[in-house]
Coordinates of N, CA and C and ligand atoms in Angstrom, one line a residue:
X1 N 5.9 -10.9 13.1 CA 5.0 -11.4 12.0 C 4.9 -9.8 11.7
X2 N 5.3 -9.7 10.1 CA 4.7 -8.4 9.4 C 4.2 -7.8 9.0
X3 N 4.0 -6.6 8.3 CA 2.5 -6.5 8.4 C 2.8 -5.4 7.0
X4 N 1.6 -6.1 6.3 CA 1.9 -6.6 5.1 C 0.2 -6.1 4.4
X5 N 1.3 -5.1 3.1 CA -0.2 -4.8 2.9 C -0.2 -5.2 1.3
X6 N -1.0 -6.0 0.4 CA -1.1 -6.3 -0.9 C -1.3 -5.3 -1.4
X7 N -0.9 -5.2 -3.1 CA -1.6 -4.2 -3.6 C -1.4 -4.9 -4.7
X8 N -2.9 -4.9 -5.8 CA -3.0 -5.5 -6.5 C -2.6 -4.7 -8.1
X9 N -2.7 -6.4 -8.8 CA -1.1 -6.1 -9.8 C -2.2 -6.7 -10.5
X10 N -2.3 -6.5 -12.6 CA -2.8 -7.6 -13.0 C -1.4 -8.3 -13.9
X11 N -0.9 -9.7 -14.0 CA -0.3 -10.5 -14.6 C -0.7 -11.0 -15.8
X12 N 0.3 -11.7 -16.5 CA -0.4 -12.7 -18.0 C -1.0 -14.0 -17.4
X13 N -0.5 -14.1 -15.9 CA -0.9 -15.6 -15.0 C -2.3 -15.4 -14.1
X14 N -2.3 -14.5 -13.6 CA -3.7 -13.5 -12.8 C -4.1 -12.3 -13.2
X15 N -6.0 -12.3 -12.7 CA -6.4 -10.7 -12.3 C -6.3 -9.9 -11.1
X16 N -6.6 -8.8 -11.1 CA -6.7 -8.4 -9.5 C -7.2 -9.1 -8.6
X17 N -8.4 -9.6 -8.9 CA -9.6 -10.1 -8.2 C -8.0 -11.9 -7.7
X18 N -7.7 -12.4 -8.5 CA -6.9 -13.4 -8.4 C -5.8 -13.4 -7.0
X19 N -5.7 -12.2 -7.5 CA -3.6 -11.8 -6.7 C -5.1 -11.4 -5.1
X20 N -5.9 -10.9 -5.2 CA -6.5 -9.9 -4.0 C -6.6 -11.3 -2.9
X21 N -7.3 -12.4 -3.9 CA -7.6 -13.5 -3.3 C -6.1 -14.7 -2.5
X22 N -5.3 -14.5 -3.5 CA -4.2 -15.9 -2.9 C -3.7 -14.6 -2.1
X23 N -3.6 -13.4 -2.1 CA -3.0 -12.3 -0.9 C -3.7 -13.2 0.3
X24 N -5.0 -13.0 -0.1 CA -5.4 -12.9 1.3 C -5.3 -14.9 2.1
X25 N -5.5 -15.7 1.3 CA -5.3 -16.8 1.6 C -3.9 -17.4 1.8
X26 N -3.1 -16.5 1.5 CA -1.8 -16.2 2.2 C -1.7 -15.2 4.0
X27 N -2.5 -15.3 4.3 CA -3.0 -14.9 5.8 C -2.4 -12.8 5.2
X28 N -2.8 -12.3 4.3 CA -2.2 -10.7 4.2 C -4.2 -10.3 4.7
X29 N -4.0 -9.2 5.4 CA -4.7 -8.8 6.3 C -4.8 -6.7 5.8
X30 N -4.3 -6.7 4.7 CA -4.5 -5.4 3.8 C -4.5 -5.5 2.5
X31 N -5.1 -5.7 1.6 CA -5.3 -5.5 0.6 C -6.0 -3.7 0.1
X32 N -4.7 -3.6 -0.8 CA -5.1 -2.4 -2.0 C -5.7 -2.2 -2.6
X33 N -6.9 -2.1 -3.2 CA -6.9 -2.9 -5.1 C -6.7 -1.2 -5.7
X34 N -5.7 -1.6 -6.7 CA -4.8 -0.8 -7.4 C -4.9 -1.2 -8.9
X35 N -5.6 -0.3 -10.0 CA -6.5 -1.1 -11.1 C -5.8 0.3 -12.0
X36 N -4.3 1.0 -12.3 CA -4.2 2.0 -13.1 C -4.8 1.8 -14.3
X37 N -5.3 3.0 -14.6 CA -5.8 3.2 -16.4 C -7.4 2.3 -16.4
X38 N -7.8 1.9 -15.5 CA -9.1 0.9 -15.3 C -10.0 2.5 -15.6
X39 N -11.6 2.3 -15.6 CA -12.2 3.0 -16.0 C -12.8 2.4 -14.1
X40 N -14.1 3.7 -13.9 CA -14.2 3.6 -12.3 C -15.3 2.1 -12.4
X41 N -16.3 1.9 -13.6 CA -16.5 0.7 -13.6 C -15.8 -0.3 -13.1
X42 N -14.9 -1.1 -14.2 CA -13.7 -1.5 -13.8 C -13.9 -1.9 -12.1
X43 N -13.2 -0.7 -11.9 CA -12.8 -0.5 -10.0 C -13.7 -1.2 -9.3
X44 N -14.9 -1.0 -10.1 CA -16.0 -1.4 -9.3 C -16.7 -2.5 -9.6
X45 N -15.8 -3.0 -10.3 CA -16.4 -4.8 -10.5 C -15.5 -5.3 -10.0
X46 N -14.5 -5.1 -10.0 CA -13.4 -5.9 -9.4 C -13.7 -5.4 -7.6
X47 N -13.8 -4.1 -7.0 CA -14.2 -4.2 -5.6 C -15.2 -4.6 -5.4
X48 N -16.5 -5.1 -6.3 CA -18.0 -5.8 -5.9 C -17.1 -7.4 -5.3
X49 N -15.8 -8.3 -6.0 CA -15.4 -9.7 -5.5 C -14.0 -9.9 -4.5
X50 N -14.1 -8.6 -4.2 CA -12.7 -8.1 -3.5 C -13.5 -8.0 -1.8
X51 N -14.3 -6.7 -2.2 CA -14.0 -6.4 -0.4 C -14.9 -7.3 0.1
X52 N -15.6 -8.3 -0.2 CA -16.4 -9.0 0.4 C -16.2 -10.7 0.8
X53 N -14.6 -10.6 0.1 CA -13.7 -11.8 0.6 C -12.5 -10.8 1.8
X54 N -12.4 -9.1 0.9 CA -11.8 -8.2 2.3 C -12.6 -8.9 3.9
X55 N -13.6 -9.0 3.3 CA -14.3 -8.6 4.8 C -14.5 -10.0 5.0
X56 N -15.2 -11.7 4.7 CA -14.9 -13.3 5.6 C -13.5 -13.0 5.9
X57 N -12.2 -12.1 5.4 CA -10.5 -12.2 6.3 C -10.5 -11.8 6.9
X58 N -11.7 -11.0 7.3 CA -11.1 -10.0 8.3 C -10.0 -8.3 7.9
X59 N -10.0 -8.3 6.1 CA -9.0 -7.8 6.2 C -9.5 -6.3 5.4
X60 N -8.5 -5.3 5.8 CA -8.2 -4.6 5.8 C -8.6 -3.7 4.1
X61 N -9.7 -3.6 3.8 CA -9.8 -3.2 2.0 C -10.0 -1.5 1.8
X62 N -9.2 -1.7 0.7 CA -8.2 -0.2 0.8 C -8.0 0.1 -1.0
X63 N -9.0 1.8 -1.1 CA -8.8 1.8 -3.1 C -7.5 2.7 -2.8
X64 N -7.2 2.5 -4.1 CA -6.2 3.2 -4.6 C -6.3 4.7 -5.5
X65 N -6.4 5.9 -5.4 CA -6.4 7.1 -6.0 C -7.4 7.6 -5.8
X66 N -8.8 6.6 -5.9 CA -9.9 7.2 -6.1 C -10.9 7.5 -4.8
X67 N -10.8 8.4 -4.2 CA -11.6 9.1 -3.3 C -13.0 8.7 -3.3
X68 N -13.8 9.2 -4.0 CA -15.0 9.1 -4.9 C -15.0 7.5 -4.0
X69 N -14.9 6.5 -5.5 CA -15.2 5.3 -5.5 C -14.9 4.7 -4.0
X70 N -13.6 5.2 -3.3 CA -13.5 4.2 -1.6 C -14.9 4.5 -0.9
X71 N -15.7 6.0 -0.6 CA -16.5 6.8 -0.4 C -17.8 6.1 -1.2
X72 N -17.6 5.7 -2.3 CA -19.3 5.2 -2.6 C -19.6 3.7 -1.9
X73 N -18.8 3.0 -1.8 CA -18.9 1.8 -1.6 C -18.5 1.3 -0.3
X74 N -18.0 2.5 1.0 CA -17.7 2.0 2.3 C -16.6 1.1 2.3
X75 N -15.7 1.7 1.8 CA -14.1 0.6 1.3 C -13.2 1.8 3.2
X76 N -12.5 0.9 3.5 CA -11.8 1.0 4.6 C -11.4 2.5 4.8
X77 N -10.9 2.6 3.1 CA -9.8 3.2 3.0 C -9.2 4.0 1.7
X78 N -8.9 4.9 1.7 CA -7.4 5.3 0.3 C -6.6 5.5 0.6
X79 N -5.9 5.3 -0.8 CA -4.5 5.5 -1.2 C -4.0 7.3 -2.0
X80 N -3.7 8.2 -1.7 CA -2.7 8.6 -2.4 C -2.2 9.3 -2.5
X81 N -1.4 9.6 -3.5 CA 0.2 10.4 -4.5 C 0.6 11.6 -4.5
X82 N 1.3 11.4 -5.6 CA 0.9 13.4 -5.4 C 0.3 13.9 -6.2
X83 N -0.3 13.2 -7.6 CA -1.0 13.2 -8.3 C -2.1 13.0 -8.2
X84 N -2.6 12.9 -7.0 CA -4.0 12.4 -6.4 C -4.6 14.0 -5.4
X85 N -6.0 13.5 -5.4 CA -6.7 14.7 -4.3 C -5.9 14.7 -3.1
X86 N -5.6 15.9 -3.2 CA -5.3 16.3 -1.4 C -5.4 15.7 -0.2
X87 N -4.7 14.8 0.6 CA -4.7 14.1 2.0 C -6.0 14.9 2.6
X88 N -5.3 16.5 2.8 CA -6.9 16.7 3.7 C -8.4 17.1 3.0
X89 N -8.3 17.7 1.3 CA -9.2 17.2 0.9 C -9.8 15.5 1.3
X90 N -9.6 14.9 1.1 CA -9.6 13.9 0.5 C -10.5 13.5 2.5
X91 N -10.0 14.4 3.4 CA -10.4 13.9 4.7 C -12.0 14.4 4.8
X92 N -12.1 16.0 4.2 CA -13.5 16.1 4.2 C -14.4 15.2 3.8
X93 N -14.1 15.2 2.2 CA -14.9 14.3 1.8 C -14.5 13.1 2.7
X94 N -14.6 12.4 3.1 CA -14.7 11.4 3.2 C -14.7 11.1 5.1
X95 N -14.4 12.2 5.8 CA -14.7 11.9 7.2 C -13.4 11.2 8.0
X96 N -13.5 11.2 9.5 CA -12.3 10.6 10.2 C -12.4 8.5 10.4
X97 N -13.2 8.2 9.8 CA -13.9 7.5 9.6 C -12.7 6.1 8.8
X98 N -12.4 7.1 8.0 CA -11.4 6.0 6.9 C -10.0 6.4 7.0
X99 N -9.4 5.7 6.7 CA -7.3 4.7 6.7 C -7.5 5.7 5.5
X100 N -6.4 6.7 5.8 CA -5.8 7.7 4.0 C -4.8 7.8 4.1
X101 N -4.2 6.6 3.5 CA -3.1 7.0 3.3 C -2.2 7.4 2.5
X102 N -0.6 8.0 2.6 CA -0.4 9.1 1.4 C 1.2 8.8 0.9
X103 N 2.0 8.6 0.0 CA 2.9 8.3 -0.5 C 3.8 9.8 -0.2
X104 N 5.1 8.7 0.2 CA 6.7 9.8 -0.1 C 7.4 9.5 0.1
X105 N 8.5 10.2 -0.9 CA 9.3 9.8 -1.2 C 10.8 10.7 -0.7
X106 N 10.3 11.3 0.7 CA 11.5 12.0 1.5 C 10.8 12.1 2.6
X107 N 11.3 12.4 3.5 CA 10.9 13.3 4.8 C 10.4 14.6 5.1
X108 N 10.2 15.3 3.7 CA 9.9 17.0 3.3 C 8.5 16.3 3.2
X109 N 7.9 15.1 1.7 CA 7.0 15.0 1.6 C 6.3 13.9 3.5
X110 N 6.6 13.6 3.8 CA 5.8 13.2 4.9 C 5.7 14.5 5.8
X111 N 6.6 14.8 6.1 CA 6.4 16.1 7.2 C 4.3 16.6 6.8
X112 N 4.5 16.9 5.1 CA 3.4 17.8 4.3 C 2.3 16.5 4.8
X113 N 2.4 15.0 4.8 CA 1.6 15.1 4.6 C 0.6 14.4 6.2
X114 N 2.1 14.6 7.2 CA 1.7 14.6 8.8 C 0.3 16.1 8.6
X115 N 1.5 16.7 8.1 CA 0.4 18.2 8.2 C -1.0 17.7 7.7
X116 N -1.6 17.5 7.2 CA -2.6 17.1 6.3 C -3.6 15.9 6.8
X117 N -3.1 15.5 7.5 CA -3.8 14.3 8.3 C -3.2 13.0 8.1
X118 N -2.4 12.7 7.6 CA -2.7 10.8 6.7 C -2.7 10.7 7.7
X119 N -2.6 9.1 7.3 CA -3.1 8.0 9.2 C -1.7 7.3 8.6
X120 N -1.3 6.8 7.8 CA 0.0 6.3 7.1 C 0.9 6.7 5.8
X121 N 2.5 6.3 5.8 CA 2.7 6.7 4.7 C 3.7 4.9 3.9
X122 N 2.9 5.2 2.6 CA 3.9 4.9 1.8 C 4.6 4.7 0.9
X123 N 5.8 4.8 1.6 CA 7.0 5.4 1.1 C 8.1 4.7 0.7
X124 N 8.2 4.9 -0.6 CA 9.8 3.9 -1.6 C 9.3 4.9 -2.8
X125 N 10.3 4.3 -3.9 CA 10.8 2.9 -3.9 C 11.2 2.5 -2.9
X126 N 11.8 0.9 -2.6 CA 13.0 0.4 -1.9 C 14.2 0.3 -2.9
X127 N 14.1 -0.2 -4.2 CA 14.2 -0.1 -5.3 C 13.7 -0.6 -6.5
X128 N 13.9 -0.8 -7.9 CA 13.8 -0.3 -8.5 C 12.4 -1.6 -9.1
X129 N 11.4 -1.0 -9.4 CA 9.9 -1.7 -9.7 C 9.5 -1.9 -11.1
X130 N 8.6 -2.8 -11.7 CA 8.5 -2.7 -13.3 C 6.6 -2.2 -12.7
X131 N 6.4 -2.4 -11.7 CA 4.6 -2.6 -11.2 C 4.5 -1.0 -11.6
X132 N 5.0 -0.2 -11.0 CA 4.4 1.1 -11.2 C 5.5 1.8 -11.6
X133 N 4.9 3.1 -12.1 CA 5.4 4.1 -14.2 C 6.1 5.1 -13.5
X134 N 7.4 5.4 -14.0 CA 7.6 7.0 -13.2 C 7.2 7.2 -12.1
X135 N 9.0 5.7 -11.6 CA 9.3 5.7 -10.1 C 9.6 7.5 -9.8
X136 N 9.5 7.4 -8.3 CA 10.3 8.2 -7.7 C 11.7 8.1 -7.4
X137 N 13.1 8.4 -7.5 CA 14.7 8.0 -6.8 C 14.1 7.0 -5.4
X138 N 15.5 6.0 -6.1 CA 14.8 4.9 -5.1 C 15.8 5.2 -3.3
X139 N 14.8 5.3 -2.4 CA 15.0 5.5 -1.6 C 15.8 4.3 -0.7
X140 N 16.3 3.0 -0.7 CA 17.1 2.6 -0.3 C 16.9 1.8 1.3
X141 N 18.2 0.9 1.7 CA 17.5 0.8 3.2 C 18.2 2.2 3.6
X142 N 19.2 3.0 3.4 CA 19.6 4.3 4.1 C 18.3 5.0 4.4
X143 N 17.7 5.4 3.2 CA 16.8 6.2 3.1 C 15.6 6.3 3.7
X144 N 15.5 4.9 4.6 CA 14.3 4.5 5.2 C 15.3 4.6 6.6
X145 N 16.3 3.9 6.7 CA 17.0 4.3 8.7 C 16.6 5.8 8.5
X146 N 17.1 6.8 7.8 CA 17.5 8.2 7.8 C 16.0 9.0 8.2
X147 N 15.2 8.5 7.7 CA 13.3 8.7 7.3 C 13.0 8.7 8.2
X148 N 13.3 7.0 8.8 CA 12.4 6.9 10.7 C 13.2 8.1 11.4
X149 N 14.6 8.2 11.6 CA 15.4 8.8 12.0 C 14.9 10.0 12.1
X150 N 15.0 11.5 10.9 CA 14.2 12.0 11.4 C 12.6 12.5 11.8
X151 N 11.9 11.4 11.5 CA 10.6 11.0 12.1 C 10.7 11.2 13.3
X152 N 12.0 10.3 13.6 CA 11.2 10.3 15.4 C 12.2 11.6 15.8
X153 N 12.8 12.1 15.4 CA 13.1 13.6 15.9 C 12.5 14.9 16.1
X154 N 11.0 14.1 14.3 CA 10.8 15.7 14.7 C 9.1 15.1 15.8
X155 N 9.4 13.9 15.9 CA 7.8 13.9 16.5 C 6.6 13.6 16.1
X156 N 6.9 13.0 14.9 CA 5.9 12.4 13.4 C 5.6 11.2 13.8
X157 N 4.9 10.3 14.5 CA 4.1 8.7 15.0 C 4.0 8.1 13.7
X158 N 3.4 8.6 12.5 CA 2.9 7.9 11.2 C 3.7 6.7 11.3
X159 N 2.4 5.5 11.0 CA 3.0 4.1 10.0 C 3.9 4.1 8.9
X160 N 4.9 4.0 8.4 CA 5.8 4.0 7.6 C 5.5 2.9 7.1
X161 N 5.3 2.6 5.2 CA 5.3 1.4 5.2 C 6.5 1.3 3.8
X162 N 7.2 0.5 4.1 CA 8.0 0.3 2.5 C 7.1 -0.5 1.4
X163 N 6.9 0.3 0.8 CA 7.5 -0.7 -1.0 C 8.3 0.0 -1.8
X164 N 7.1 -1.2 -3.4 CA 8.5 -0.9 -4.2 C 9.9 -2.4 -4.9
X165 N 9.0 -3.4 -4.8 CA 10.0 -3.9 -6.1 C 10.9 -4.9 -4.4
X166 N 10.2 -5.0 -3.2 CA 10.8 -5.7 -2.0 C 10.1 -7.1 -2.7
X167 N 11.0 -7.6 -1.4 CA 10.9 -9.3 -2.0 C 11.0 -10.2 -0.7
X168 N 10.8 -11.4 0.2 CA 11.1 -11.8 1.5 C 12.3 -11.6 1.3
X169 N 13.6 -11.6 1.3 CA 15.0 -11.6 1.7 C 15.4 -10.6 2.1
X170 N 14.3 -9.4 1.6 CA 14.5 -8.0 2.1 C 13.6 -7.5 3.3
X171 N 13.1 -8.3 3.7 CA 11.9 -8.3 4.8 C 13.0 -7.8 6.5
X172 N 13.7 -8.8 7.0 CA 14.4 -8.2 8.0 C 15.8 -7.0 7.8
X173 N 15.6 -6.7 6.6 CA 16.5 -5.1 6.6 C 15.4 -4.5 6.9
X174 N 15.1 -4.4 6.2 CA 13.9 -3.3 5.6 C 13.0 -2.6 7.5
X175 N 12.4 -4.3 7.9 CA 12.2 -4.0 8.9 C 13.5 -3.4 10.0
X176 N 14.2 -3.7 10.1 CA 15.2 -3.2 11.5 C 15.4 -2.1 10.7
X177 N 15.1 -1.3 10.1 CA 15.4 0.2 9.2 C 14.2 1.4 10.5
X178 N 13.5 0.6 11.6 CA 11.9 1.1 12.3 C 10.7 1.3 11.7
X179 N 11.2 0.4 9.8 CA 9.6 1.3 9.5 C 8.5 -0.2 10.0
X180 N 7.3 0.1 9.8 CA 6.5 -0.3 10.2 C 6.0 -1.8 9.5
X181 N 6.2 -1.3 8.4 CA 5.3 -2.9 7.8 C 5.9 -2.4 6.1
X182 N 5.6 -3.5 5.2 CA 5.3 -2.9 3.8 C 4.6 -3.5 3.2
X183 N 4.9 -3.1 1.3 CA 3.6 -3.4 0.8 C 4.2 -3.8 0.1
X184 N 3.8 -4.9 -1.2 CA 4.2 -6.4 -1.6 C 3.3 -6.2 -2.9
X185 N 3.7 -6.5 -3.8 CA 2.6 -6.8 -5.3 C 3.8 -8.4 -6.1
X186 N 4.6 -7.4 -6.7 CA 4.3 -9.0 -8.0 C 5.5 -9.7 -7.2
X187 N 6.6 -9.4 -6.4 CA 6.9 -10.5 -5.5 C 6.2 -12.2 -4.8
X188 N 4.8 -11.8 -4.4 CA 3.7 -12.7 -4.6 C 3.1 -12.9 -5.9
X189 N 2.8 -12.1 -6.8 CA 1.6 -12.9 -8.1 C 2.7 -12.9 -8.8
X190 N 4.5 -12.7 -9.0 CA 5.3 -14.1 -9.6 C 5.8 -15.2 -8.9
X191 N 5.5 -15.1 -8.0 CA 6.3 -16.5 -7.2 C 5.3 -17.7 -8.2
X192 N 6.4 -19.3 -7.9 CA 5.4 -20.0 -8.4 C 4.4 -20.7 -7.3
X193 N 4.1 -20.4 -6.0 CA 3.2 -20.3 -5.3 C 2.6 -19.1 -4.5
X194 N 1.9 -18.4 -5.1 CA 1.5 -16.7 -4.4 C 1.0 -17.1 -3.3
X195 N 0.2 -18.3 -2.7 CA -0.6 -18.1 -1.8 C 0.2 -18.5 -0.6
X196 N 1.8 -19.4 -1.5 CA 2.8 -19.9 0.7 C 3.9 -18.5 0.4
X197 N 3.9 -18.3 -0.9 CA 4.9 -17.0 -0.6 C 4.1 -16.5 0.3
X198 N 2.9 -15.7 0.3 CA 2.4 -14.4 1.2 C 2.6 -15.2 2.0
X199 N 2.2 -15.8 2.4 CA 2.5 -17.3 3.8 C 4.0 -16.6 4.7
X200 N 4.7 -17.2 4.0 CA 6.3 -17.0 3.9 C 6.7 -15.8 4.3
X201 N 6.0 -14.8 3.7 CA 6.3 -12.8 3.6 C 5.6 -12.7 5.6
X202 N 4.4 -13.0 5.6 CA 3.9 -13.3 6.6 C 4.5 -13.4 8.0
X203 N 5.1 -14.9 7.5 CA 5.9 -15.4 8.9 C 7.3 -14.8 9.2
X204 N 7.1 -13.8 7.7 CA 9.1 -13.3 7.9 C 9.0 -12.9 9.3
Ligands
LIG301 C1 1.5 1.7 0.0 C2 1.3 2.4 -1.0 N1 2.8 3.3 -1.2 C3 2.2 3.8 -2.2 C4 1.6 4.4 -3.4 C5 2.0 5.0 -4.3 O1 1.2 5.6 -4.8 P1 1.1 6.5 -5.5 O2 1.6 7.2 -6.3 O3 -0.9 6.9 -5.8 O4 1.0 6.4 -7.3 P2 0.2 5.2 -7.9 O5 0.1 3.7 -6.9 O6 -1.0 5.3 -7.8 O7 0.8 5.2 -9.0 C6 1.2 2.7 -3.7 N2 -0.4 2.5 -4.0 N3 0.5 2.5 -2.2
TZP302 C1 2.3 1.1 -6.5 C2 4.1 1.8 -6.1 N1 4.1 2.6 -5.9 C3 5.2 2.8 -5.1 S1 6.5 1.1 -5.9 C4 5.0 0.1 -6.0 C5 4.8 -1.2 -6.8 C6 5.0 -1.7 -5.7 O1 4.8 -3.1 -7.0 P1 5.9 -4.8 -6.8 O2 6.2 -4.8 -5.1 O3 5.5 -5.6 -7.8 O4 7.1 -3.6 -6.8
MG303 MG1 -2.2 7.2 -6.8

């Protein structure tokens, strides 16, 4: 069973809460509330609906970027990129109980995040995607294979989640590189039946 983190995104068919609900119904047990450009009030309103759904499904609920909101609503954690609060500062704010994920594009990014105390790595993009603007260079299968091997050689035990344009057919090859799981958004939201697609990915 593949460990999958669903990243919320609004489309012309579904809002943020719809996506989270469908991912959970499809068996996903890790939802990240990502609402780029939204106000804190808008994020809190979506979290007020999604966080109880995650609890009902015994799923992890993490917030993208916003450390103060993650603390305020007692989310399970936060995901931080290079332009967000540094992981070590977020750890001082949140403490050891929160999951803190960090974004990496290179092994050197992972070394830095490991030193700062991240609990997991979101590494990508696997391929081009329109879900995130200003993409870092494409990592690809070879990139994951190299990064995982360099992590092993360096004794860095952090779980790596691949992200960026990932669809069902990519999962076996990505997992064979040694990464622990994947993060997805569009492949589920743009499917004819998002719940069934999430279930198919979970069972991959
Ligand atoms: C699991 C995971 N990996 C990477 C990202 C990207 O986060 P970030 O660099 O903060 O970029 P934005 O998501 O803020 O555009 C993520 N959110 N989750
Ligand atoms: C948040 C994020 N970070 C790197 S790619 C990406 C978007 C993931 O969404 P999708 O699976 O639709 O490419
Ligand atoms: Mg971010």
